[in-house]
XYZ file of C-alpha atoms in Angstrom:
500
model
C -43.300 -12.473 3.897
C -40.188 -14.155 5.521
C -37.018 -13.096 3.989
C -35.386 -16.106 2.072
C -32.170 -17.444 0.046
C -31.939 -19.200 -2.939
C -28.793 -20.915 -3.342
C -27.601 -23.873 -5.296
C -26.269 -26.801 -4.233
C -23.392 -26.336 -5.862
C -20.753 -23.809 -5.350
C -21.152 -20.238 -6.133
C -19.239 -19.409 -8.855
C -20.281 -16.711 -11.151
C -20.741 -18.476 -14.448
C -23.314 -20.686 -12.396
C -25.248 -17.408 -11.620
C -27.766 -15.912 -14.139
C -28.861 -12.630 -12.158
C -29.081 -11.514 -8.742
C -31.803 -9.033 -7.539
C -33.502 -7.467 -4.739
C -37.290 -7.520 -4.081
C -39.013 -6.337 -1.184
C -37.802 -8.313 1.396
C -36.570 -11.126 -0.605
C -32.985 -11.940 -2.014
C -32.976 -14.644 -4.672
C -30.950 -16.030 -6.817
C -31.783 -17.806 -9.781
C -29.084 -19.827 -11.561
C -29.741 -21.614 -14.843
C -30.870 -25.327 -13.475
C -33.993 -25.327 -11.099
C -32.528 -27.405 -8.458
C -31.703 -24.819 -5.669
C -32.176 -25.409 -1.670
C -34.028 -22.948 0.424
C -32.430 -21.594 3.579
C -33.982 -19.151 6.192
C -32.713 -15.817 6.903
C -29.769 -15.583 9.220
C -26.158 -15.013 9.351
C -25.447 -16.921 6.535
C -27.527 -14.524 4.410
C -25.131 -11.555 5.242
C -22.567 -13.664 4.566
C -23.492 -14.842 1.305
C -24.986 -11.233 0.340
C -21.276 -10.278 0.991
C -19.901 -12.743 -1.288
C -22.967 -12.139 -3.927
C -22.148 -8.367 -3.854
C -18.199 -8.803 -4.016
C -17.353 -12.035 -6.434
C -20.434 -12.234 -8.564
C -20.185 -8.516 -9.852
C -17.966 -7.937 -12.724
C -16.735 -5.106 -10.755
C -12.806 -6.209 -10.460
C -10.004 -4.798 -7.834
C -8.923 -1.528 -9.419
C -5.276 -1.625 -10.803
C -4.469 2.193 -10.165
C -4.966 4.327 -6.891
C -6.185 8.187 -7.843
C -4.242 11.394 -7.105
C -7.002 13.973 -6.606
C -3.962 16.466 -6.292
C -4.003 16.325 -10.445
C -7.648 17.465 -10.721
C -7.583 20.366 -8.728
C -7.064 24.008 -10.408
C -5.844 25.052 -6.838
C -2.966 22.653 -5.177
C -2.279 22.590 -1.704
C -0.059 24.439 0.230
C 2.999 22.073 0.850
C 4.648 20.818 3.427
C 7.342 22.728 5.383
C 10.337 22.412 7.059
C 9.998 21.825 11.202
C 12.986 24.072 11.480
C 13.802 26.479 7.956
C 10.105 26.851 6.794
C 10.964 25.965 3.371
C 8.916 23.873 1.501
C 9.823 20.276 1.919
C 12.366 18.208 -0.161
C 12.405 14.682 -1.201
C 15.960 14.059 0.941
C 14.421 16.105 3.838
C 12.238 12.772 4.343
C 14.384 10.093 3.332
C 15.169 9.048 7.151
C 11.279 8.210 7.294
C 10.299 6.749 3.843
C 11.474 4.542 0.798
C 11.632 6.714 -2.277
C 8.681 5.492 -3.860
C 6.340 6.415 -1.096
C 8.194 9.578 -1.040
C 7.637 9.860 -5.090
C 3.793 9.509 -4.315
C 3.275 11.975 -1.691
C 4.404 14.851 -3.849
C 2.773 13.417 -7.138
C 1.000 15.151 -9.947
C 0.668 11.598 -12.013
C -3.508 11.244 -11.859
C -2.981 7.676 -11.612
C -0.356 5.352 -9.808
C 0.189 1.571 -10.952
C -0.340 -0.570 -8.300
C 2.284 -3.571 -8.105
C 1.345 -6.704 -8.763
C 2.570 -7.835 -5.496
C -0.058 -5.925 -4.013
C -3.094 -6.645 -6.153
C -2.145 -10.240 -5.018
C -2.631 -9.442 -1.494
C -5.879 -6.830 -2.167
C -7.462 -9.666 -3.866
C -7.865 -11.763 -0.454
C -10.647 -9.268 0.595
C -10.931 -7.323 -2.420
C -13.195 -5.871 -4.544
C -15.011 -5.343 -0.770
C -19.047 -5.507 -0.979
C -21.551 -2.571 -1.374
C -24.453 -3.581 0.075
C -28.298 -1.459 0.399
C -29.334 -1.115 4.118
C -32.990 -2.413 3.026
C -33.816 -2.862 6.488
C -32.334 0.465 8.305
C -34.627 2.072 5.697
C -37.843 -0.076 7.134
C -36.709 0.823 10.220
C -36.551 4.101 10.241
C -39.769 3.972 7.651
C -37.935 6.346 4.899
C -37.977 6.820 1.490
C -34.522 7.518 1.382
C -31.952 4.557 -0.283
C -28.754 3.670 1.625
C -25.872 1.493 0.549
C -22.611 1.506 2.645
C -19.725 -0.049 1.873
C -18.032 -2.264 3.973
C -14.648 -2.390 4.511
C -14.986 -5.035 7.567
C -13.834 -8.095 5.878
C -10.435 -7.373 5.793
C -7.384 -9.722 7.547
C -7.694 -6.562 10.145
C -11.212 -5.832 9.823
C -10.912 -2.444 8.583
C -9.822 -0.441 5.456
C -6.479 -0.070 6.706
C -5.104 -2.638 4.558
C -5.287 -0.538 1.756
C -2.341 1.427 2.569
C -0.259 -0.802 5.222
C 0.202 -3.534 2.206
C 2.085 -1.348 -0.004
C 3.700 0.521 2.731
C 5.225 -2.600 3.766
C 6.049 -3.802 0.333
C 7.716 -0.259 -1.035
C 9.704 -0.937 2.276
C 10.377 -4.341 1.604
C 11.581 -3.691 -1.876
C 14.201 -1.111 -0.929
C 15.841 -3.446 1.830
C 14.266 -1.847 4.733
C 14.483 -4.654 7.416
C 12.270 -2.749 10.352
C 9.049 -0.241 10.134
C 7.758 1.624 13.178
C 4.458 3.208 13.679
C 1.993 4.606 16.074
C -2.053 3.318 16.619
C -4.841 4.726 18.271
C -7.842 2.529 17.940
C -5.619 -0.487 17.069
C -6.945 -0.867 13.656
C -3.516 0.276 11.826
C -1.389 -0.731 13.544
C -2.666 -4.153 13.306
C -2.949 -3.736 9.847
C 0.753 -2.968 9.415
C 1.231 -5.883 11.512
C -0.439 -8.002 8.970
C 1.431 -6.582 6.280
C 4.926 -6.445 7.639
C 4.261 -10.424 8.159
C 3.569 -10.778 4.588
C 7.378 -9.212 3.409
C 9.123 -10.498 6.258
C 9.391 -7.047 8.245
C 10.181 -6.385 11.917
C 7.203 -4.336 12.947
C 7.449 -2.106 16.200
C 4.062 -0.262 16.898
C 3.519 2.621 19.654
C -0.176 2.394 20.674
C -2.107 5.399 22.739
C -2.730 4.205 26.088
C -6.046 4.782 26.256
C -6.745 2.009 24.273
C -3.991 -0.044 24.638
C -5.451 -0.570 28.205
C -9.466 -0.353 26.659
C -8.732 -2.766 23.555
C -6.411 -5.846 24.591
C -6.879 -8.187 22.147
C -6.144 -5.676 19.068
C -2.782 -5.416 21.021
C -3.135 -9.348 20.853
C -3.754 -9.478 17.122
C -0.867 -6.949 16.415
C 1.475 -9.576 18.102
C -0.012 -12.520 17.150
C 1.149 -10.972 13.735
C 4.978 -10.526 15.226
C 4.831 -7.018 16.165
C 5.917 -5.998 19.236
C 3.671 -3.384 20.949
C 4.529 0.019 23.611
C 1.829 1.502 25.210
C 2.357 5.484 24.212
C 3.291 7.165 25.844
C 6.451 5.132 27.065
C 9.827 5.349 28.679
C 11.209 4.586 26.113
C 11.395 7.893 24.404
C 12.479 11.362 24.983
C 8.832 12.446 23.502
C 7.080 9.842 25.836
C 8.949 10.609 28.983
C 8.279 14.051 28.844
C 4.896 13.544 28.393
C 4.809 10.984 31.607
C 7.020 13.796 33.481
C 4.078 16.398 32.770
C 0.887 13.662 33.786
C 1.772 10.319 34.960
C -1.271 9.490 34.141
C -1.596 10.503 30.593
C -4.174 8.830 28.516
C -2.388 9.474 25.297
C -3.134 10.710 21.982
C -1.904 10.174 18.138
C -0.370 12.663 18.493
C 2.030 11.620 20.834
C 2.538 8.273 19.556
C 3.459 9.363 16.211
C 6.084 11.586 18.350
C 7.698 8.204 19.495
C 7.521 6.331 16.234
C 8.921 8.695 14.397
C 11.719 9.551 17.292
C 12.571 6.205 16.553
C 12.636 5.992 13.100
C 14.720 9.058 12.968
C 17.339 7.381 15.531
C 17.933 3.895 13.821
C 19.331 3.878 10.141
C 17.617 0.002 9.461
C 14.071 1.552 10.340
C 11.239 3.130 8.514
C 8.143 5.091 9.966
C 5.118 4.346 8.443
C 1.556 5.954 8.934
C -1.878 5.436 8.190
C -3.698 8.329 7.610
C -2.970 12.184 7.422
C -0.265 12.072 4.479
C -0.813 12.532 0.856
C 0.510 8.819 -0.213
C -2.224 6.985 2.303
C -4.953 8.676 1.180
C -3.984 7.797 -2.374
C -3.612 4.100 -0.960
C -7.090 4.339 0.076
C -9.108 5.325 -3.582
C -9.350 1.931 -4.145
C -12.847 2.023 -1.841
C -14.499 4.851 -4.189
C -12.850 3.195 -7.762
C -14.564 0.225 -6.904
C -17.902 2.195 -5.396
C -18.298 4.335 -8.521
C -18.583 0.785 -10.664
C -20.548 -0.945 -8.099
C -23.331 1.725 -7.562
C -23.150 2.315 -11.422
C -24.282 -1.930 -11.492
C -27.286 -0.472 -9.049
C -27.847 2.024 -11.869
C -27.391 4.469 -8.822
C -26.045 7.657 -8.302
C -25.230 9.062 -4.453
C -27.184 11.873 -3.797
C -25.364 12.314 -0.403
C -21.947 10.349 0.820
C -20.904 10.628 4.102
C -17.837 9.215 5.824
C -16.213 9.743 9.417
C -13.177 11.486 9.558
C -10.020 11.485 12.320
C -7.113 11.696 10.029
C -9.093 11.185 6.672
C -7.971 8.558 5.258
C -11.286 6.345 4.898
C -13.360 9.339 4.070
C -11.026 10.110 1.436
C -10.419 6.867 -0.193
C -14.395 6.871 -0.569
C -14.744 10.264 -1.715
C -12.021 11.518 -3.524
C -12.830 9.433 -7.067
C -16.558 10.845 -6.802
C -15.163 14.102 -6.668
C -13.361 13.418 -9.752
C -16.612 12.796 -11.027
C -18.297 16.234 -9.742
C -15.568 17.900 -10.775
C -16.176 16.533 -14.548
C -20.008 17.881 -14.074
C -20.975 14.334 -14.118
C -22.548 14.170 -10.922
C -23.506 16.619 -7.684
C -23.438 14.712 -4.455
C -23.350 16.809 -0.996
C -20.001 15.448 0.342
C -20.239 15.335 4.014
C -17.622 14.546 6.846
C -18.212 13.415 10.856
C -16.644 13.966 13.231
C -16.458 13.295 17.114
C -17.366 16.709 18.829
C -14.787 16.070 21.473
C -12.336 16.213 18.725
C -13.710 18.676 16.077
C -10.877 19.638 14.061
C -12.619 20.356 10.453
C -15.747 21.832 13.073
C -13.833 23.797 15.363
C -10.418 23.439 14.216
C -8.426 26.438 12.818
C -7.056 26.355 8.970
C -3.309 26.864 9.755
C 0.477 25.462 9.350
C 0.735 22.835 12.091
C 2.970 19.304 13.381
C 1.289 16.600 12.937
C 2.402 15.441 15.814
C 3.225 16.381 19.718
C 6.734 16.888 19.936
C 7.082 18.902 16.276
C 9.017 16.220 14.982
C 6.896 15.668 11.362
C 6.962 18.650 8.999
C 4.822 21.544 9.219
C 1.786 20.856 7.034
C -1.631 23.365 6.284
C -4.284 21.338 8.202
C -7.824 21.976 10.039
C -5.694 21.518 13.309
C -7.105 21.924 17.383
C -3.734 22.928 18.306
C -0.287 19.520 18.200
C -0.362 19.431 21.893
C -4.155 19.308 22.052
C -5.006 15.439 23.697
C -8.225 14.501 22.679
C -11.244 13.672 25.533
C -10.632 9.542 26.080
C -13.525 8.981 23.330
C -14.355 5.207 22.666
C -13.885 6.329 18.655
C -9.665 5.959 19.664
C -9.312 6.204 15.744
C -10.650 9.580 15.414
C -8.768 11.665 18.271
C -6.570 13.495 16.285
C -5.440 16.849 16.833
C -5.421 17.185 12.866
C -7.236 16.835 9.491
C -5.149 15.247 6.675
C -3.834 18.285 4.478
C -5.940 17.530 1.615
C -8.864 17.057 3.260
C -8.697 20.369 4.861
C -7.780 21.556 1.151
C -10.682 20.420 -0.210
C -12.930 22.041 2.928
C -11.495 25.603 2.352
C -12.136 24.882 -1.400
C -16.083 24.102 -0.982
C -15.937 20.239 -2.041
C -17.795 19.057 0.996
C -19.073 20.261 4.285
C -18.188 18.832 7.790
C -20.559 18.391 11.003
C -19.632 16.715 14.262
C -21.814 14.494 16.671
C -21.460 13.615 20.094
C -21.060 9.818 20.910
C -23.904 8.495 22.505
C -25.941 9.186 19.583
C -23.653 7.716 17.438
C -23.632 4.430 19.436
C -27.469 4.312 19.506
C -27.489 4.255 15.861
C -24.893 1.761 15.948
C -27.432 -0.653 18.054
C -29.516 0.333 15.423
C -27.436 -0.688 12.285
C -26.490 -3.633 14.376
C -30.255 -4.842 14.915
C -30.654 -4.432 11.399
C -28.327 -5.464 9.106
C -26.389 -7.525 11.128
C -22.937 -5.870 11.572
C -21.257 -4.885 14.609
C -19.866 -1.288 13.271
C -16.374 0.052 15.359
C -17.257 3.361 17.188
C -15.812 5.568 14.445
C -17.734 4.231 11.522
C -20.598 5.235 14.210
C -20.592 8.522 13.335
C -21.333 7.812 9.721
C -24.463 5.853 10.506
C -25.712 8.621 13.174
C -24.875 11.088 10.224
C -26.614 8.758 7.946
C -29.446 8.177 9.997
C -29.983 12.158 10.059
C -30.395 12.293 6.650
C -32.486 9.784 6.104
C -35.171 10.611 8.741
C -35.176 14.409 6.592
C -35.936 12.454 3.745
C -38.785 10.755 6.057
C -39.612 14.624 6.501
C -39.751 15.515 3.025
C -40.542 12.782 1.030
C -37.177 13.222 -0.629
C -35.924 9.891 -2.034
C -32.196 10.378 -1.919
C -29.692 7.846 -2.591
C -27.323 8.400 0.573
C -23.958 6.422 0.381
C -21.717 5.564 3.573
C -18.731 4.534 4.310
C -18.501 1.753 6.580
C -14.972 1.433 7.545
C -14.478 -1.324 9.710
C -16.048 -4.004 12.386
C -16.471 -3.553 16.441
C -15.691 -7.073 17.315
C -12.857 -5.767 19.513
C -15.242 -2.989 20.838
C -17.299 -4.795 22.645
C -16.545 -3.209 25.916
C -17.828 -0.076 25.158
C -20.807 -1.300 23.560
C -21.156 -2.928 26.805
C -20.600 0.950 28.682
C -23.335 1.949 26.499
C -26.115 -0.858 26.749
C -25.521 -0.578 30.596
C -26.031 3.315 30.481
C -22.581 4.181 31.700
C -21.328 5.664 28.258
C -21.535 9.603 28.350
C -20.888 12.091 26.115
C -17.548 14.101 26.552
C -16.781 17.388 25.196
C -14.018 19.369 24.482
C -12.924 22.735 27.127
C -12.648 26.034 25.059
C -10.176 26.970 27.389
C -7.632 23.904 26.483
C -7.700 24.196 22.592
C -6.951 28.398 22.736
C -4.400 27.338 25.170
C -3.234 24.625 22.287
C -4.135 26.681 19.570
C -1.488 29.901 20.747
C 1.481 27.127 20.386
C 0.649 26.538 16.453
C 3.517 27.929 14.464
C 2.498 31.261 12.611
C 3.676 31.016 9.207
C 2.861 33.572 7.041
């Protein structure tokens, strides 16, 4: 039976709605007159499903972030000093953040307000839709159930709105007139671009060269935004040119950029580093996915059985999973909480549990991460977003602590199930989201094994619509998978400090 819409002539608007449900291959909605007009299945489907899953639900944009920090009988180690080894102070970072983002990074408060200012601005794209992969499952002919949520719709087209909006506005508040900040797929950093805009900031973004040169027209969207845009590593820093001194031809890495943004933050009294991922305050930014998940699925009268999110820094997998492990740890529920990563950057995989920078140069304090070494650079992966040396802090907390496990997969499988998802339900996914669908995809063929109908849960961080060119490596057969040399991360690995 062909897939169809009902949809009324008139506006949507949820009083006009009675119910919406999901039948076989059908999605229809029935409002309280009979007059509706038919349409066939298309791309106006997924993008009324969208607006059917986010403005018709009585799920609403949450008004607090979570601090997982307050739930946990263990806390994390803190941060350290670069240079005394003593735990971190408030003034030791004051050259780098406004006081309230400061504040939040060393909070024990469960749950932080968010301004008003900022729900304004969520509520362009928020609450952002959960939506059931009902054909991926016929696909791959499982009994399985998957819903991802989709973070896409965005001004940037990823979740990295969440935290760039009140970065910029806790910047904008306390006079700050310039923020700095490093990018390695592009997704951030135009993010912050966006933001900055919004409260009238000067926004100055170091992006790794790889894809600065692979990705133009993120570069394009970060200025067309007002930011101006280095390719990292640069000249224009002592961090950069030593890099450039060592290999001229130096693809990059996070790790460096976040060397020259926050060389430059720490040189120029008017400016503000920002970040987004890693640090305690973005992955608080970023509950706002799970807060409105855990409401959303509960409207499916579903509960995840398995949730699986890519990780790079951890911000996206933890602003899915870190309010359903609230819930676990309240006995409520029991999902398997699952991380992916690239395996030619396997930090959580492969990665040793130690005091580390999180960046080249040893500029940022020491923190406790699942780390490959500060001066490790990454294989040129298409998944820029993911090659990171490090795992946020309280990710890797929450690893050592048994709260979730961690695999890695190698990225030609992850782009085939991209084509997959793509053929499917109709989204272009960017490469790191990839690695949650390959992940997913797993799991959902072992429930094709067993019979097991698990609900499996995904977070689908963002779109590839400025990734086209290595979809294009891959449907052409040129896209291979890179690794990582044993060799260069124990080389890497003997420079991590040993704090004891």
């Amino acid at each position: 039976m062909a897939t169809q819409l009902l949809l009324s002539t008139s506006p949507f608007t949820k009083s006009s709605l009675d119910k919406v449900f999901i039948t076989g291959d059908d999605l229809t909605l029935k409002r309280k007159s009979n007059h509706a007009t038919r349409v066939s299945y298309g791309f106006s489907l997924r993008a009324n499903a969208t607006l059917i899953s986010s403005h018709s639900s009585s799920v609403q944009v949450p008004r607090q972030w979570y601090n997982l920090v307050a739930d946990l009988s263990v806390k994390p180690p803190p941060q350290l000093h670069p240079k005394t080894f003593e735990p971190i102070k408030p003034e030791d970072l004051a050259h780098l953040f406004p006081n309230e983002i400061i504040k939040q990074e060393d909070t024990l408060e469960r749950f932080i307000d968010i301004p008003e200012e900022v729900l304004e601005i969520y509520k362009l794209w928020r609450p952002t839709p959960l939506i059931r992969a009902k054909r991926l499952e016929k696909l791959l002919q499982t009994p399985a159930r998957i819903y991802f949520k989709y973070e896409g719709g965005s001004p940037a087209g990823s979740h990295k709105p969440n935290s760039a909006v009140p970065q910029a506005y806790y910047n904008a508040k306390e006079g700050v007139k310039n923020v700095v900040t490093e990018t390695g797929a592009g997704q951030w950093g135009s993010s912050l671009a966006f933001a900055s805009s919004l409260f009238g900031l000067d926004c100055e973004v170091f992006q790794v060269a790889h894809t600065y040169q692979q990705k133009p027209y993120r570069r394009l969207m970060m200025q067309t935004w007002g930011a101006k845009v280095h390719q990292s590593p640069s000249e224009l820093t002592e961090a950069g040119r030593r890099i450039l001194q060592a290999d001229p031809s130096s693809t990059g890495s996070l790790g460096i950029a976040i060397s020259e943004a926050v060389e430059v933050a720490s040189r120029n009294k008017d400016t503000k580093y920002c970040l987004g991922s890693v640090f305690n305050h973005v992955l608080l930014h970023q509950t706002v996915i799970g807060e409105e998940c855990i409401k959303q699925m509960e409207e499916y009268c579903e509960t995840p059985d398995v949730i699986i999110g890519c990780t790079g820094g951890g911000s996206n997998f933890a602003g899915l999973s870190f309010p359903y492990i609230r819930e676990k740890l309240k006995g409520k529920i029991n999902p398997i909480i699952r991380a992916v990563e690239p395996s030619a950057c396997p930090s959580l995989t492969k990665g040793v549990y130690a005091y580390d920078f999180g960046d080249t140069a040893g500029l940022t304090p020491l923190m406790k991460m699942h780390t490959l070494g500060h001066d490790f650079i990454p294989s040129p992966i298409h998944s820029g977003g993911l090659r990171y040396h490090g795992m946020a802090p309280l990710v890797s907390h929450i690893y050592e602590q048994g709260f979730m496990e961690a695999i890695s997969i190698p990225q030609t499988e992850c782009f085939e199930g991209a084509i997959q998802f793509a053929r499917t339900e109709g989204i272009i996914p960017a490469p790191e989201p990839t690695h949650a669908i390959a992940a997913t995809i797993r799991e959902a063929l072992r429930c094709k094994e067993t019979g097991e109908a698990k609900v499996i849960l995904m977070a689908m961080c963002g779109h590839g619509h400025f990734d086209l060119a290595s979809y294009e490596k891959y449907l052409k057969g040129e896209l291979v998978d890179l690794s990582f040399s044993e060799e260069k991360i124990q080389e890497s690995l003997s420079k991590v400090a040993h704090v004891v």
